[in-house]
mmCIF file of N, CA and C and ligand atoms in Angstrom:
data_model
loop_
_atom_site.group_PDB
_atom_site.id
_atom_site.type_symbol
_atom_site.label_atom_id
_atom_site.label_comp_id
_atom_site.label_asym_id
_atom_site.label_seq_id
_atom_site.Cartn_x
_atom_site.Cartn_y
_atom_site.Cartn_z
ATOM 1 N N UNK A 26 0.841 -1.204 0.000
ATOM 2 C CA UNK A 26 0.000 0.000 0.000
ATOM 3 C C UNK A 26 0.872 1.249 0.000
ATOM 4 N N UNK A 27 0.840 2.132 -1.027
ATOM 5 C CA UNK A 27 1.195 2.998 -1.132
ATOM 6 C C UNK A 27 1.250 4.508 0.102
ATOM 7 N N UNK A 28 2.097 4.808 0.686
ATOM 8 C CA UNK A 28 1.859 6.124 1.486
ATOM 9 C C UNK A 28 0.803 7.171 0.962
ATOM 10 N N UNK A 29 0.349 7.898 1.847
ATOM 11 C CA UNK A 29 -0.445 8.984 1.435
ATOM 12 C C UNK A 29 0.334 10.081 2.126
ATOM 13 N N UNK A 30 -0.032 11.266 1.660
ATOM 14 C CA UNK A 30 -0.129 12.831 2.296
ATOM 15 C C UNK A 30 -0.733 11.918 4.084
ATOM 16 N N UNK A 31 -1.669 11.660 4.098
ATOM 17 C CA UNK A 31 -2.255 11.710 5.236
ATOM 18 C C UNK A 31 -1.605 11.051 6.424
ATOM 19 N N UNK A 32 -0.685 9.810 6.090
ATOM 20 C CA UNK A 32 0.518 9.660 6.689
ATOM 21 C C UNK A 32 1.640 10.699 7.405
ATOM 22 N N UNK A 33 1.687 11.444 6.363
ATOM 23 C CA UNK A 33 2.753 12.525 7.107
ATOM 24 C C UNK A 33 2.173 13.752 7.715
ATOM 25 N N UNK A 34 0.749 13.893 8.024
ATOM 26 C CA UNK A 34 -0.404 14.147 8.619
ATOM 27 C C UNK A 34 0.334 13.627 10.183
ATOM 28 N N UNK A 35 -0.133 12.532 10.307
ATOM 29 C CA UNK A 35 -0.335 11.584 10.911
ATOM 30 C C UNK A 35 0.731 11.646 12.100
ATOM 31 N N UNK A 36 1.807 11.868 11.210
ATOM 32 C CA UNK A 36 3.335 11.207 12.048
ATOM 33 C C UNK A 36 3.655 12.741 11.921
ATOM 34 N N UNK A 37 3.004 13.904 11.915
ATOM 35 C CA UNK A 37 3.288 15.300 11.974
ATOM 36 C C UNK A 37 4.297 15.637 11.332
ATOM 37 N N UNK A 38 4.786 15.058 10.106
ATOM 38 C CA UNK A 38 5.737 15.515 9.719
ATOM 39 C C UNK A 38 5.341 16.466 8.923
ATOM 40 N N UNK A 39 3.842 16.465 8.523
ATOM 41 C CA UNK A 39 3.331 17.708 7.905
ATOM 42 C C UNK A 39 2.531 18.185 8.874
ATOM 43 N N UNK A 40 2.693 19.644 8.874
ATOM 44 C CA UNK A 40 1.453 20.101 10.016
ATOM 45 C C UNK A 40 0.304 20.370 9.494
ATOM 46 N N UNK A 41 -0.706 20.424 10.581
ATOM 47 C CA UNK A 41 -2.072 20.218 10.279
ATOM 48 C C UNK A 41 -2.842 20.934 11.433
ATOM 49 N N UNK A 42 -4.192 21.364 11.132
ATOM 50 C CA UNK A 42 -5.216 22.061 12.077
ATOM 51 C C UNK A 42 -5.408 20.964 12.860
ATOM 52 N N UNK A 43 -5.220 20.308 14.058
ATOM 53 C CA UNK A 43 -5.612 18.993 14.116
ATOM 54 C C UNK A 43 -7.124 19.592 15.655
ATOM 55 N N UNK A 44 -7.838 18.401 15.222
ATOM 56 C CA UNK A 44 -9.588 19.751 15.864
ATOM 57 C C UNK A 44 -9.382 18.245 16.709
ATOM 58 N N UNK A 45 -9.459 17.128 16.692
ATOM 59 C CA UNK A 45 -9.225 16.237 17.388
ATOM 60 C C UNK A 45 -8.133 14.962 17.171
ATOM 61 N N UNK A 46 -7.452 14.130 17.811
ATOM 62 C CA UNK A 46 -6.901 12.715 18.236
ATOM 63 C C UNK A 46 -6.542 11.973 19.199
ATOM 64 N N UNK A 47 -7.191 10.785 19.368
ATOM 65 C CA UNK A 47 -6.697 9.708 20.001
ATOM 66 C C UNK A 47 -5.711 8.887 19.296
ATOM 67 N N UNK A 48 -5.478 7.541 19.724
ATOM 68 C CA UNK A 48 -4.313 6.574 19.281
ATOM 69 C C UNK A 48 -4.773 6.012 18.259
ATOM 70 N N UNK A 49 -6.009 6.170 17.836
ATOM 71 C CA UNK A 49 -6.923 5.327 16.671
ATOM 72 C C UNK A 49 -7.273 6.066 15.406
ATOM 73 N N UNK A 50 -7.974 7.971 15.695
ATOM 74 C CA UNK A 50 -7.729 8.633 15.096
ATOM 75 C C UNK A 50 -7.491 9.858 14.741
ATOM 76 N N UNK A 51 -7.610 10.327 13.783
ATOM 77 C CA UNK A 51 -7.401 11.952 13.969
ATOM 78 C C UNK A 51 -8.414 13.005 13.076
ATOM 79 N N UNK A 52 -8.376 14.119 13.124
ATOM 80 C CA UNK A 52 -9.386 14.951 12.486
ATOM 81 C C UNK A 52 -8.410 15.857 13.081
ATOM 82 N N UNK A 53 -8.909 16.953 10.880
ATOM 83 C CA UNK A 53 -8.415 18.120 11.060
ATOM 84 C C UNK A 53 -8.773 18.786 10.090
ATOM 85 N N UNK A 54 -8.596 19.980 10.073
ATOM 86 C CA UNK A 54 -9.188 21.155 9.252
ATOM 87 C C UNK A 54 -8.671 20.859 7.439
ATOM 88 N N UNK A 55 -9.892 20.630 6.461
ATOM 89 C CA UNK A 55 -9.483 20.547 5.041
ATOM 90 C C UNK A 55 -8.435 21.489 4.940
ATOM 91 N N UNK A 56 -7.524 21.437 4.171
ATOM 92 C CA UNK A 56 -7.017 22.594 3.731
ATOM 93 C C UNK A 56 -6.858 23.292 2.513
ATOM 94 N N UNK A 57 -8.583 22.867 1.526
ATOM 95 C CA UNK A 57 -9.251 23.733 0.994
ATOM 96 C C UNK A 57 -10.455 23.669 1.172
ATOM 97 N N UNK A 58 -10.684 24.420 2.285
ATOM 98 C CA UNK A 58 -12.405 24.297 2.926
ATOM 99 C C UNK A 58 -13.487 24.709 1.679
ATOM 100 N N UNK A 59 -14.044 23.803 1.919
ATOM 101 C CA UNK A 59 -15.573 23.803 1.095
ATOM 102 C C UNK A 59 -16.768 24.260 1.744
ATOM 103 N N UNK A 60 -16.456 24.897 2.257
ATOM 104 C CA UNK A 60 -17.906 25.566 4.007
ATOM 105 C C UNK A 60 -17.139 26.270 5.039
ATOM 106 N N UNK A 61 -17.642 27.021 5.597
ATOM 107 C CA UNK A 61 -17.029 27.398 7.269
ATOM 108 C C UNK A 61 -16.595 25.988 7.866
ATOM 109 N N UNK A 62 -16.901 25.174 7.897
ATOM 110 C CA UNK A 62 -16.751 23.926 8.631
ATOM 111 C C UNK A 62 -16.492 22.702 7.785
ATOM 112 N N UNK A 63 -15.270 22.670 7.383
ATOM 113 C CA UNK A 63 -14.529 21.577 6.722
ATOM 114 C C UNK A 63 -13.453 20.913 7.437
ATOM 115 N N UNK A 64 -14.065 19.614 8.002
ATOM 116 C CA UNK A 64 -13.173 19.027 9.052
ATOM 117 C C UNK A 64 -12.839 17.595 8.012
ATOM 118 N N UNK A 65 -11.794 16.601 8.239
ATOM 119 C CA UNK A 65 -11.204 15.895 7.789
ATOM 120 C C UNK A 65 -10.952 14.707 8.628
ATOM 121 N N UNK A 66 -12.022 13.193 9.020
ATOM 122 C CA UNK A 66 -11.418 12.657 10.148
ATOM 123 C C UNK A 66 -11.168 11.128 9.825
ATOM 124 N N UNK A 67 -10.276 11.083 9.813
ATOM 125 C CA UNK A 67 -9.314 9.776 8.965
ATOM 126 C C UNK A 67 -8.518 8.887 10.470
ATOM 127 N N UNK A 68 -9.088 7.198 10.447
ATOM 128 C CA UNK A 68 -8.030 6.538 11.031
ATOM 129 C C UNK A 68 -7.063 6.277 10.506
ATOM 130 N N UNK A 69 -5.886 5.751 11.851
ATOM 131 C CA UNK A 69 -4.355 6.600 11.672
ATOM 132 C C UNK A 69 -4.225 5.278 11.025
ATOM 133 N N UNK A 70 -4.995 3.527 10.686
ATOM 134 C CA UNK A 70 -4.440 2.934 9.926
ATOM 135 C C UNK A 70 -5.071 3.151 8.502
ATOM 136 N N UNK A 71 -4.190 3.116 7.565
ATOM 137 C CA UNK A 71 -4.364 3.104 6.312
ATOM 138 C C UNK A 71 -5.414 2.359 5.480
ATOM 139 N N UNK A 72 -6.748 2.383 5.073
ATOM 140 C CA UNK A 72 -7.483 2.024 4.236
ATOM 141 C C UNK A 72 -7.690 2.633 2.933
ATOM 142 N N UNK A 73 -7.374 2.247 1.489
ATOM 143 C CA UNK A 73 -7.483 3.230 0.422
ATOM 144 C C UNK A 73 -8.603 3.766 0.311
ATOM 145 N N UNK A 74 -9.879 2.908 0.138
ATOM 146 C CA UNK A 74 -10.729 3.464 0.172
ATOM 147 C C UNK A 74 -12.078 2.511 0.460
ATOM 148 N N UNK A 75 -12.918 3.145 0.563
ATOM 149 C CA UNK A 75 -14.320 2.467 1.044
ATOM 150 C C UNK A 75 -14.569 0.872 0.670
ATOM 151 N N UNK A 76 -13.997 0.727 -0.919
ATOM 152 C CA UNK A 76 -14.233 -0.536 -1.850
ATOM 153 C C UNK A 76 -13.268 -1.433 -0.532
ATOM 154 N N UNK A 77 -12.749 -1.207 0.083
ATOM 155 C CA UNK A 77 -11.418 -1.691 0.355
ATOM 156 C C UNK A 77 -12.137 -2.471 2.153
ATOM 157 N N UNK A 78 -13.299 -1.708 2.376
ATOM 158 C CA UNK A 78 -13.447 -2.013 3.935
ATOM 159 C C UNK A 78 -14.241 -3.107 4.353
ATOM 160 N N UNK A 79 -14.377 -3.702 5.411
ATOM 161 C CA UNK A 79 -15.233 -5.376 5.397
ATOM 162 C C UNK A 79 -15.650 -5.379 6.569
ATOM 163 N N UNK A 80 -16.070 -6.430 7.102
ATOM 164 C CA UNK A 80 -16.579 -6.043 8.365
ATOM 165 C C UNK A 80 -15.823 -5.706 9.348
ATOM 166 N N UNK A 81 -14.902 -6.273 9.512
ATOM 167 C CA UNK A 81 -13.503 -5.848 10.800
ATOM 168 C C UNK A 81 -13.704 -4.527 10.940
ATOM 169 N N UNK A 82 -14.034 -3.743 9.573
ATOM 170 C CA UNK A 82 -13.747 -2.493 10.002
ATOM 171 C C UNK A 82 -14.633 -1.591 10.319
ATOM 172 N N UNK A 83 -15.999 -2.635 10.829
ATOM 173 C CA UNK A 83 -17.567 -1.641 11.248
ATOM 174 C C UNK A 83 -16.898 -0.931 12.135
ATOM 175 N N UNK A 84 -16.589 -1.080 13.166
ATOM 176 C CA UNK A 84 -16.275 -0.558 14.342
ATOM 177 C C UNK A 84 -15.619 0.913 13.927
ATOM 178 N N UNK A 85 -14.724 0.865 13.026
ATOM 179 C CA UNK A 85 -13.905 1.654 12.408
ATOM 180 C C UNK A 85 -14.744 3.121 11.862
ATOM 181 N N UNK A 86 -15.742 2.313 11.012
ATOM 182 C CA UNK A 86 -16.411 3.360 10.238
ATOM 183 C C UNK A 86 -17.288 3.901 11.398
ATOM 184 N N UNK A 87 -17.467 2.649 12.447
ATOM 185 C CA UNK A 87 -18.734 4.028 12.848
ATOM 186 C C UNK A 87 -18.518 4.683 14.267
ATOM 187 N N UNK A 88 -17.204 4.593 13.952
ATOM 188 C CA UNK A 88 -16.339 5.690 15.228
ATOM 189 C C UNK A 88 -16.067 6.722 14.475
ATOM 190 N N UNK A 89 -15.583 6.943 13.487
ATOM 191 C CA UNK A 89 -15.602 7.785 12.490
ATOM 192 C C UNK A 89 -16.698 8.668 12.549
ATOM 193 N N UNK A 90 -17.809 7.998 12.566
ATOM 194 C CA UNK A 90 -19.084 8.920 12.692
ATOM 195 C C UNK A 90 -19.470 9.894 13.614
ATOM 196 N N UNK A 91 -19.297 8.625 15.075
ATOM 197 C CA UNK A 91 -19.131 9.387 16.295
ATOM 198 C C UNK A 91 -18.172 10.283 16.818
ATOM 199 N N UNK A 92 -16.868 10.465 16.315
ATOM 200 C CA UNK A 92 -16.281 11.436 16.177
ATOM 201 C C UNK A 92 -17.219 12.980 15.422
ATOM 202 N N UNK A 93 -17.417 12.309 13.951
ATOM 203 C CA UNK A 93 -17.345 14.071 13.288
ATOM 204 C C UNK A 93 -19.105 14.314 14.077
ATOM 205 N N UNK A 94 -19.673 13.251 14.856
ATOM 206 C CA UNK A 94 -21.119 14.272 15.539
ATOM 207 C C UNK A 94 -20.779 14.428 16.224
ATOM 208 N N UNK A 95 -19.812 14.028 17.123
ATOM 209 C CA UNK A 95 -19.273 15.482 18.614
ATOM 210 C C UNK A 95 -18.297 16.218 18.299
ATOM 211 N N UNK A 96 -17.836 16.166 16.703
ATOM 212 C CA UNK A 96 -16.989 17.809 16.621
ATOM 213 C C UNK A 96 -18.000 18.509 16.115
ATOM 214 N N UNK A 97 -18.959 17.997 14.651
ATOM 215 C CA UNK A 97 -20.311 18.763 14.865
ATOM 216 C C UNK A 97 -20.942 19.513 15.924
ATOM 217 N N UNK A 98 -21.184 18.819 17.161
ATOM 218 C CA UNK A 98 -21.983 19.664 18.435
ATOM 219 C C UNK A 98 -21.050 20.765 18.693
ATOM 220 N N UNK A 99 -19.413 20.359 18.586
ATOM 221 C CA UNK A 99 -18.248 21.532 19.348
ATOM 222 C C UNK A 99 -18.680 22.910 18.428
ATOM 223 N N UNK A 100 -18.782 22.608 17.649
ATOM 224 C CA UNK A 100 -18.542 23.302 16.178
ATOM 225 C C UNK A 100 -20.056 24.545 16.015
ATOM 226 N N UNK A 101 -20.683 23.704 17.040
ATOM 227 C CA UNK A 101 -22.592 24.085 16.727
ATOM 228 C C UNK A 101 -22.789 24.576 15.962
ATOM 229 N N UNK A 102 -22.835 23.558 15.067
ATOM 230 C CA UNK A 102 -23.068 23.367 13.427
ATOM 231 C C UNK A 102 -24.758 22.169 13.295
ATOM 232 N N UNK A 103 -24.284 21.443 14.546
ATOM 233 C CA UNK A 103 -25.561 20.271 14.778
ATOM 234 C C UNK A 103 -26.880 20.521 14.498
ATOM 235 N N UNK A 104 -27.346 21.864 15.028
ATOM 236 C CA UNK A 104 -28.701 21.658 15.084
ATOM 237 C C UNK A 104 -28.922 22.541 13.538
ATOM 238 N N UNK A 105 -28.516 23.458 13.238
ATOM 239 C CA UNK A 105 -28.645 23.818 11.548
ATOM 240 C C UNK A 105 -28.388 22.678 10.485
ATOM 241 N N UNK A 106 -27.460 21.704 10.889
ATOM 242 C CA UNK A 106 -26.914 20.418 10.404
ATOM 243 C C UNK A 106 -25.660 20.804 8.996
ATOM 244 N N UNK A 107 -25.649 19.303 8.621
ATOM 245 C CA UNK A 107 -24.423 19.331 8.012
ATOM 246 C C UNK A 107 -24.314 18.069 7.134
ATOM 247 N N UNK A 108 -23.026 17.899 6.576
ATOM 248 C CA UNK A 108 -22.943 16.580 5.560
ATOM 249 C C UNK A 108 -21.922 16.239 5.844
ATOM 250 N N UNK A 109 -21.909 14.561 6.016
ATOM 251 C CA UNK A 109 -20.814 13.702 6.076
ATOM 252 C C UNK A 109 -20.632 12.912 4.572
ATOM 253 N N UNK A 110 -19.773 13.015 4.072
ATOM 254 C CA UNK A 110 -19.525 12.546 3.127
ATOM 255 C C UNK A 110 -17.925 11.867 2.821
ATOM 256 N N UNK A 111 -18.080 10.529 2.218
ATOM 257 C CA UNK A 111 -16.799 9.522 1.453
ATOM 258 C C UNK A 111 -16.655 9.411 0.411
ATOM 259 N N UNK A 112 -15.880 9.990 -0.016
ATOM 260 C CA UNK A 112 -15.525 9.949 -1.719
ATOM 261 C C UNK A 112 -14.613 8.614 -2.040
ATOM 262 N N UNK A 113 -15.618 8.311 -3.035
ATOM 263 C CA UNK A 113 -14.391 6.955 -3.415
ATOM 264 C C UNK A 113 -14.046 6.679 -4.649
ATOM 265 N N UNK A 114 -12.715 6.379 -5.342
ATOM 266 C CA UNK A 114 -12.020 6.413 -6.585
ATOM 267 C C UNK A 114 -12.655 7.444 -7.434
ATOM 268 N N UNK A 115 -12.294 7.517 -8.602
ATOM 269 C CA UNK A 115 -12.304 8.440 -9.218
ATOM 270 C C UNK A 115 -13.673 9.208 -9.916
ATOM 271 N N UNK A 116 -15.283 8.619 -9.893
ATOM 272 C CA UNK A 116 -16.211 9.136 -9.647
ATOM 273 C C UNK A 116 -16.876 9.828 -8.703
ATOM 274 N N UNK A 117 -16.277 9.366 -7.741
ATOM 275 C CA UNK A 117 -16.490 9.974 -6.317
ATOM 276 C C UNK A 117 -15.603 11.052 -6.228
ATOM 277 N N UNK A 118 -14.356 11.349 -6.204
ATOM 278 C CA UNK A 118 -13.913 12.366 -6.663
ATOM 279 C C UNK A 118 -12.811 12.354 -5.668
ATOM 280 N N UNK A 119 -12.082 10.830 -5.233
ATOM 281 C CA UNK A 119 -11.262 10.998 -4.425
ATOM 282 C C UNK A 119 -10.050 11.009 -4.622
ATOM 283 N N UNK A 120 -9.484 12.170 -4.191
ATOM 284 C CA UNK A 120 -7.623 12.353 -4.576
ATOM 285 C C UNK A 120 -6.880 11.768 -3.136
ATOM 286 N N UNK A 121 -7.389 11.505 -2.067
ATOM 287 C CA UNK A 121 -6.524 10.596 -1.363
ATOM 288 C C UNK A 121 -6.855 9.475 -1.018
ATOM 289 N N UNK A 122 -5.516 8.956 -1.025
ATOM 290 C CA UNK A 122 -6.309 6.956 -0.824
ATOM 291 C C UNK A 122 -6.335 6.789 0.435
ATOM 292 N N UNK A 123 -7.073 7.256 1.338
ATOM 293 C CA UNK A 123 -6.372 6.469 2.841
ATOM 294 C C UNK A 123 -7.813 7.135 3.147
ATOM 295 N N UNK A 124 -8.536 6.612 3.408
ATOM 296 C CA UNK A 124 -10.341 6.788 3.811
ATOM 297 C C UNK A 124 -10.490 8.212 4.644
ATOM 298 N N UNK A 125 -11.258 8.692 4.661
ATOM 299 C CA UNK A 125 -11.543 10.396 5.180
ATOM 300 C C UNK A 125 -13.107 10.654 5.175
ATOM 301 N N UNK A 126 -13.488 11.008 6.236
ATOM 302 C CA UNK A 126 -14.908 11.465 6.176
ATOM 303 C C UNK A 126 -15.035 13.008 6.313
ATOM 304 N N UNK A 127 -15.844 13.543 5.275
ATOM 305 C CA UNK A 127 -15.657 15.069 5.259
ATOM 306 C C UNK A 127 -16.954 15.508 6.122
ATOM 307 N N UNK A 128 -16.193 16.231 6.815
ATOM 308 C CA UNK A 128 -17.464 17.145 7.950
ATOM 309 C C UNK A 128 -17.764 18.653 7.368
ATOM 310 N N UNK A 129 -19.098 18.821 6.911
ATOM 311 C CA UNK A 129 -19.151 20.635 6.076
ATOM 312 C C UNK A 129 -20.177 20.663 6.544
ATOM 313 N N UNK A 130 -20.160 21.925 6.868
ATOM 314 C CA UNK A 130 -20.726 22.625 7.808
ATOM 315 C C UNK A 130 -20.784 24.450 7.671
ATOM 316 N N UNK A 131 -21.952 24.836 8.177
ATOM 317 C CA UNK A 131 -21.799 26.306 8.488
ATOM 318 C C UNK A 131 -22.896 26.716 7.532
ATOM 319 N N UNK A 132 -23.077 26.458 6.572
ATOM 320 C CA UNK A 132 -24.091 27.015 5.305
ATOM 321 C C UNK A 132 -24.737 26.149 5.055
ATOM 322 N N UNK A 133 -25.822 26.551 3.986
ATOM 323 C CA UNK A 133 -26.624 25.844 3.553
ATOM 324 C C UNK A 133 -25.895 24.835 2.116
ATOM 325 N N UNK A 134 -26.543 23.719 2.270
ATOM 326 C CA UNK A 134 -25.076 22.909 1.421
ATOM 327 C C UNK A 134 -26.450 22.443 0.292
ATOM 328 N N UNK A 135 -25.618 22.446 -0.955
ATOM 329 C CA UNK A 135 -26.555 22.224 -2.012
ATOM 330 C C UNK A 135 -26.580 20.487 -2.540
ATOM 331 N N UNK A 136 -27.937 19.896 -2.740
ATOM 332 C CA UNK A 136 -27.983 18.778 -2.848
ATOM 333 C C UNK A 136 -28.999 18.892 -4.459
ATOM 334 N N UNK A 137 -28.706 18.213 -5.068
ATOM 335 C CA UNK A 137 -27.527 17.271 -5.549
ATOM 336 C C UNK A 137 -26.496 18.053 -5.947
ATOM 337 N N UNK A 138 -25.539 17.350 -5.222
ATOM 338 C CA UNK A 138 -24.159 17.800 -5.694
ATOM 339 C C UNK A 138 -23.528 17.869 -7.078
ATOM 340 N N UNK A 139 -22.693 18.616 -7.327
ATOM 341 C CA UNK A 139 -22.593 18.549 -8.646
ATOM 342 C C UNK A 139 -21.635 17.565 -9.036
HETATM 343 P P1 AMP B 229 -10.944 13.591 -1.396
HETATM 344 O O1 AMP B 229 -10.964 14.450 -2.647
HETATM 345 O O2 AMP B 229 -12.272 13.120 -0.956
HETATM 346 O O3 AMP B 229 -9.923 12.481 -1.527
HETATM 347 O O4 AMP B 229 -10.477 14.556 -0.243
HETATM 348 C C1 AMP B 229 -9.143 14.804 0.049
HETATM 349 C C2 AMP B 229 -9.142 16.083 0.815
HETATM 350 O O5 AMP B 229 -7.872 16.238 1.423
HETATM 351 C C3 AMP B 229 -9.349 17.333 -0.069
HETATM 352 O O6 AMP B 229 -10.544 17.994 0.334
HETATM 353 C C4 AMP B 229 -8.096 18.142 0.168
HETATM 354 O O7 AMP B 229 -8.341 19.534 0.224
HETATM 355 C C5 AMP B 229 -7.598 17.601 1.494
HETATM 356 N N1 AMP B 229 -6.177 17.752 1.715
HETATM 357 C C6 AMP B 229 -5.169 17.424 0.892
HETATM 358 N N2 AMP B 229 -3.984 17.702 1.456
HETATM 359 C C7 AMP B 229 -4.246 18.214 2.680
HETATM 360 C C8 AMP B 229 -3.451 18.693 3.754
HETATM 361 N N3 AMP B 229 -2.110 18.714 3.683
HETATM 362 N N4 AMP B 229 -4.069 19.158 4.874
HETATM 363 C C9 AMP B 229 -5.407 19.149 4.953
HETATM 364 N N5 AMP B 229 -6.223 18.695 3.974
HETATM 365 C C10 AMP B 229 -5.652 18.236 2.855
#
């Protein structure tokens, strides 16, 4: 498996807004926000992408979740609400391989996306 950007995220060798981490994962500010509230919250092990996840990794995905709804509440973004979204390979529109759930927030977000 190839390294990502999000690796050197990770191991701080690149710096980052980091809004939360534990030993499992991390979240941090996009750094080309798409909303007032573009958070980024990726576990620290490597999955390319969604096609890639099985059951081992329920637990995974839906800590993920529970993370970006209590940076949501920090954020009080919650009760106006917001979009979680996974982009995967290249219809989805994903330029990093290592799984990421996008937290946007702050405005009114337009559906269907383009
Ligand atoms: P995706 O297109 O779904 O793969 O999302 C990747 C996201 O990573 C994009 O929204 C990028 O703006 C974001 N990104 C890339 N490099 C960095 C970085 N160094 N720090 C923060 N966000 C980044």
């Amino acid at each position: 498996m190839t390294e990502t950007i999000f690796d050197k995220i990770i191991s701080k060798e690149i710096s980052s807004d980091i809004i939360y981490e534990d030993d499992q994962y991390l979240a941090f500010s996009d750094i080309n926000p798409q909303a007032p509230v573009h958070i980024l919250i990726i576990p620290k092990k490597r999955i390319p992408t969604i096609n890639d996840v099985d059951k081992s990794d329920a637990k995974t995905i839906g800590e993920m979740v529970l993370i970006a709804k209590k940076i949501a509440k920090n954020k009080q973004i919650d009760k106006d609400g917001y979009r979680l979204v996974f982009n995967c390979n290249d219809h989805g529109g994903q330029s990093v391989f290592h799984i990421h759930l996008h937290l946007l927030g702050g405005r009114q977000l337009n559906w269907p996306p383009g």
